[in-house]
Amino acid sequence: GGRIALQYTHTLHQQQYDHGIQTPKQTWILDSVPGTPDPSVHHVLKAISSIPLPITCKSTLTETLMGEYKMSKAIAQWIATNLKGEKDDFSWVFDLEIANELVENFADQNFAEMIHEITIDNTNTSLDSSIHLVMAGRNKEWKEDIVANLQSIPTFGDSFQMHKLENAGHWVHVDAVNELTQLMVDGLSNARR
């Protein structure tokens, strides 16, 4: 989600001059680490790609993911929330082909360059846009070189903010809901000034 939000904001930023499109005032990215995806992402996509549609029961899907694909109950239940439909006729709420394509292109996405381009033009207040990157403190993928690269962006500390939730894993919205909510309330309040 965070990668898509960043790409979307970047695309709007590139088009705003020609088409009068306004870039969002703030973009919040929750624990999306630049670079290649964690191998678990490929495992999930491979598993859900192999499941025939329509899916007849959310609980059966959960059990299948846990049994055949050795996923945790939390991940399997989260995957089941991505179904749409009724009774015994469920399908994915997203386009699986596009999801696979996005993951294959993760490494090609230059986080630092996009953040820099979005946040550097803030001398014109009508184009004000800020990026908030929330890092999960327990996510081992946040290597020192990745953090240092992001902190080297000239707008770091100004229109580009990084926040670390020390006790959160990748699911920051679950592991640190109160801290995340306070961060976002503070950020949104500051944007109104």
Short mmCIF file of C-alpha atoms in Angstrom, two decimals:
data_model
loop_
_atom_site.label_atom_id
_atom_site.label_comp_id
_atom_site.label_asym_id
_atom_site.label_seq_id
_atom_site.Cartn_x
_atom_site.Cartn_y
_atom_site.Cartn_z
CA GLY A 1 0.00 0.00 0.00
CA GLY A 2 2.73 2.49 0.91
CA ARG A 3 4.59 1.96 -2.34
CA ILE A 4 1.40 2.56 -4.30
CA ALA A 5 0.62 5.71 -2.29
CA LEU A 6 4.12 7.06 -2.96
CA GLN A 7 3.93 6.23 -6.68
CA TYR A 8 0.46 7.79 -6.93
CA THR A 9 1.61 11.00 -5.21
CA HIS A 10 4.71 11.13 -7.41
CA THR A 11 2.64 10.70 -10.57
CA LEU A 12 0.24 13.45 -9.51
CA HIS A 13 3.18 15.69 -8.64
CA GLN A 14 4.64 15.23 -12.14
CA GLN A 15 1.28 16.08 -13.76
CA GLN A 16 0.23 19.01 -11.56
CA TYR A 17 1.99 21.65 -13.66
CA ASP A 18 0.52 20.54 -16.97
CA HIS A 19 -2.95 19.52 -15.85
CA GLY A 20 -3.60 21.54 -12.70
CA ILE A 21 -3.86 18.38 -10.60
CA GLN A 22 -3.28 18.96 -6.91
CA THR A 23 -0.87 16.68 -5.08
CA PRO A 24 -2.10 15.41 -1.70
CA LYS A 25 -1.04 17.63 1.21
CA GLN A 26 0.31 14.56 3.01
CA THR A 27 1.17 11.02 2.08
CA TRP A 28 1.63 8.48 4.87
CA ILE A 29 3.68 5.36 4.14
CA LEU A 30 3.40 2.61 6.74
CA ASP A 31 6.47 0.40 7.03
CA SER A 32 7.25 0.04 3.33
CA VAL A 33 10.95 -0.67 3.07
CA PRO A 34 12.67 0.41 -0.17
CA GLY A 35 14.25 -2.30 -2.28
CA THR A 36 13.27 -5.87 -2.96
CA PRO A 37 10.27 -7.34 -1.14
CA ASP A 38 10.58 -9.76 1.74
CA PRO A 39 10.42 -13.39 0.48
CA SER A 40 7.16 -13.84 2.40
CA VAL A 41 5.47 -11.52 -0.10
CA HIS A 42 6.33 -13.92 -2.95
CA HIS A 43 5.13 -16.86 -0.85
CA VAL A 44 1.75 -15.20 -0.26
CA LEU A 45 1.30 -14.27 -3.93
CA LYS A 46 2.28 -17.76 -5.08
CA ALA A 47 -0.20 -19.30 -2.64
CA ILE A 48 -3.16 -17.11 -3.55
CA SER A 49 -2.37 -17.42 -7.26
CA SER A 50 -2.71 -21.19 -6.99
CA ILE A 51 -6.14 -21.12 -5.35
CA PRO A 52 -8.96 -21.63 -7.87
CA LEU A 53 -11.77 -19.11 -8.10
CA PRO A 54 -14.45 -18.74 -7.02
CA ILE A 55 -13.56 -19.33 -3.39
CA THR A 56 -16.52 -20.89 -1.63
CA CYS A 57 -15.74 -20.13 2.01
CA LYS A 58 -13.47 -17.66 3.83
CA SER A 59 -12.79 -20.06 6.69
CA THR A 60 -11.81 -22.84 4.28
CA LEU A 61 -9.42 -20.43 2.57
CA THR A 62 -7.90 -19.59 5.95
CA GLU A 63 -7.50 -23.27 6.83
CA THR A 64 -5.97 -24.03 3.42
CA LEU A 65 -3.44 -21.22 3.74
CA MET A 66 -2.46 -22.38 7.22
CA GLY A 67 -2.32 -26.10 6.36
CA GLU A 68 -1.01 -26.33 2.81
CA TYR A 69 1.00 -23.11 2.72
CA LYS A 70 2.17 -23.01 6.38
CA MET A 71 1.01 -19.43 6.94
CA SER A 72 0.27 -18.09 10.39
CA LYS A 73 -3.35 -17.75 11.39
CA ALA A 74 -3.03 -13.94 11.46
CA ILE A 75 -1.71 -13.78 7.87
CA ALA A 76 -4.26 -16.30 6.60
CA GLN A 77 -7.12 -14.37 8.21
CA TRP A 78 -5.79 -11.10 6.81
CA ILE A 79 -5.67 -12.62 3.32
CA ALA A 80 -9.30 -13.74 3.71
CA THR A 81 -10.31 -10.12 4.35
CA ASN A 82 -9.26 -9.42 0.75
CA LEU A 83 -12.22 -11.32 -0.67
CA LYS A 84 -15.39 -9.83 -2.12
CA GLY A 85 -18.64 -11.55 -2.93
CA GLU A 86 -21.40 -13.39 -1.16
CA LYS A 87 -22.10 -16.84 0.22
CA ASP A 88 -20.10 -19.36 -1.84
CA ASP A 89 -18.89 -17.05 -4.62
CA PHE A 90 -15.84 -15.06 -3.45
CA SER A 91 -13.05 -13.52 -5.51
CA TRP A 92 -10.14 -11.18 -4.75
CA VAL A 93 -10.83 -7.47 -4.24
CA PHE A 94 -7.64 -6.72 -6.19
CA ASP A 95 -6.35 -7.74 -9.58
CA LEU A 96 -3.95 -10.61 -8.86
CA GLU A 97 -2.06 -10.10 -12.11
CA ILE A 98 -1.38 -6.45 -11.26
CA ALA A 99 -0.38 -7.38 -7.69
CA ASN A 100 2.21 -9.82 -9.05
CA GLU A 101 3.45 -7.19 -11.49
CA LEU A 102 3.79 -4.58 -8.73
CA VAL A 103 5.85 -6.93 -6.58
CA GLU A 104 8.13 -7.75 -9.51
CA ASN A 105 8.78 -4.02 -9.93
CA PHE A 106 9.46 -3.23 -6.25
CA ALA A 107 13.22 -2.99 -6.70
CA ASP A 108 12.84 -0.60 -9.65
CA GLN A 109 11.00 1.98 -7.53
CA ASN A 110 13.42 4.67 -6.34
CA PHE A 111 11.94 5.79 -3.01
CA ALA A 112 14.53 8.46 -2.31
CA GLU A 113 14.25 10.07 -5.75
CA MET A 114 10.46 10.15 -5.67
CA ILE A 115 10.34 11.58 -2.15
CA HIS A 116 12.89 14.22 -3.11
CA GLU A 117 10.95 15.25 -6.22
CA ILE A 118 7.63 15.43 -4.36
CA THR A 119 8.94 17.43 -1.40
CA ILE A 120 11.56 19.71 -3.00
CA ASP A 121 9.09 22.14 -4.63
CA ASN A 122 7.59 23.32 -1.36
CA THR A 123 8.67 26.93 -1.93
CA ASN A 124 5.32 27.35 -3.73
CA THR A 125 2.73 26.96 -0.97
CA SER A 126 0.02 25.85 -3.41
CA LEU A 127 2.17 22.80 -4.15
CA ASP A 128 2.91 21.96 -0.52
CA SER A 129 3.14 18.22 -0.08
CA SER A 130 4.78 16.27 2.69
CA ILE A 131 5.71 12.64 3.06
CA HIS A 132 5.54 10.78 6.38
CA LEU A 133 7.32 7.43 6.48
CA VAL A 134 6.45 5.31 9.51
CA MET A 135 9.00 2.58 10.28
CA ALA A 136 8.26 -0.46 12.42
CA GLY A 137 10.98 -0.72 15.05
CA ARG A 138 10.87 -4.52 15.04
CA ASN A 139 11.12 -4.83 11.24
CA LYS A 140 14.63 -6.16 10.59
CA GLU A 141 14.46 -5.00 6.95
CA TRP A 142 15.22 -1.39 8.01
CA LYS A 143 18.99 -1.63 7.53
CA GLU A 144 21.28 1.26 8.48
CA ASP A 145 22.19 2.01 4.85
CA ILE A 146 18.52 2.24 3.82
CA VAL A 147 17.72 4.62 6.67
CA ALA A 148 20.86 6.70 5.99
CA ASN A 149 19.96 6.97 2.29
CA LEU A 150 16.49 8.26 3.15
CA GLN A 151 17.86 10.66 5.75
CA SER A 152 20.20 12.11 3.10
CA ILE A 153 17.22 13.50 1.16
CA PRO A 154 17.60 17.31 1.39
CA THR A 155 14.04 17.77 2.66
CA PHE A 156 14.51 15.26 5.53
CA GLY A 157 13.25 16.78 8.76
CA ASP A 158 11.16 19.34 6.89
CA SER A 159 8.63 18.19 4.28
CA PHE A 160 9.91 14.62 4.57
CA GLN A 161 9.50 13.09 8.02
CA MET A 162 10.49 9.66 9.25
CA HIS A 163 8.84 8.21 12.36
CA LYS A 164 9.88 5.03 14.15
CA LEU A 165 7.46 3.06 16.29
CA GLU A 166 9.92 1.04 18.38
CA ASN A 167 7.56 -1.69 19.61
CA ALA A 168 5.74 -2.30 16.33
CA GLY A 169 6.19 -5.03 13.80
CA HIS A 170 5.21 -4.63 10.14
CA TRP A 171 1.54 -4.29 11.08
CA VAL A 172 2.08 -0.92 12.76
CA HIS A 173 -1.65 -0.20 12.62
CA VAL A 174 -2.23 -3.24 14.86
CA ASP A 175 0.91 -3.35 17.00
CA ALA A 176 1.03 0.37 17.85
CA VAL A 177 -2.42 1.70 17.02
CA ASN A 178 -2.39 4.42 19.70
CA GLU A 179 1.08 5.67 18.79
CA LEU A 180 0.28 5.63 15.07
CA THR A 181 -3.01 7.44 15.63
CA GLN A 182 -1.25 10.14 17.67
CA LEU A 183 1.43 10.56 14.97
CA MET A 184 -1.22 10.99 12.31
CA VAL A 185 -3.37 13.34 14.39
CA ASP A 186 -0.31 15.51 15.09
CA GLY A 187 0.72 15.44 11.42
CA LEU A 188 -2.73 16.27 10.13
CA SER A 189 -3.11 19.06 12.71
CA ASN A 190 0.18 20.61 11.60
CA ALA A 191 -0.89 20.45 7.96
CA ARG A 192 -3.86 22.74 8.66
CA ARG A 193 -1.66 25.57 9.96
#
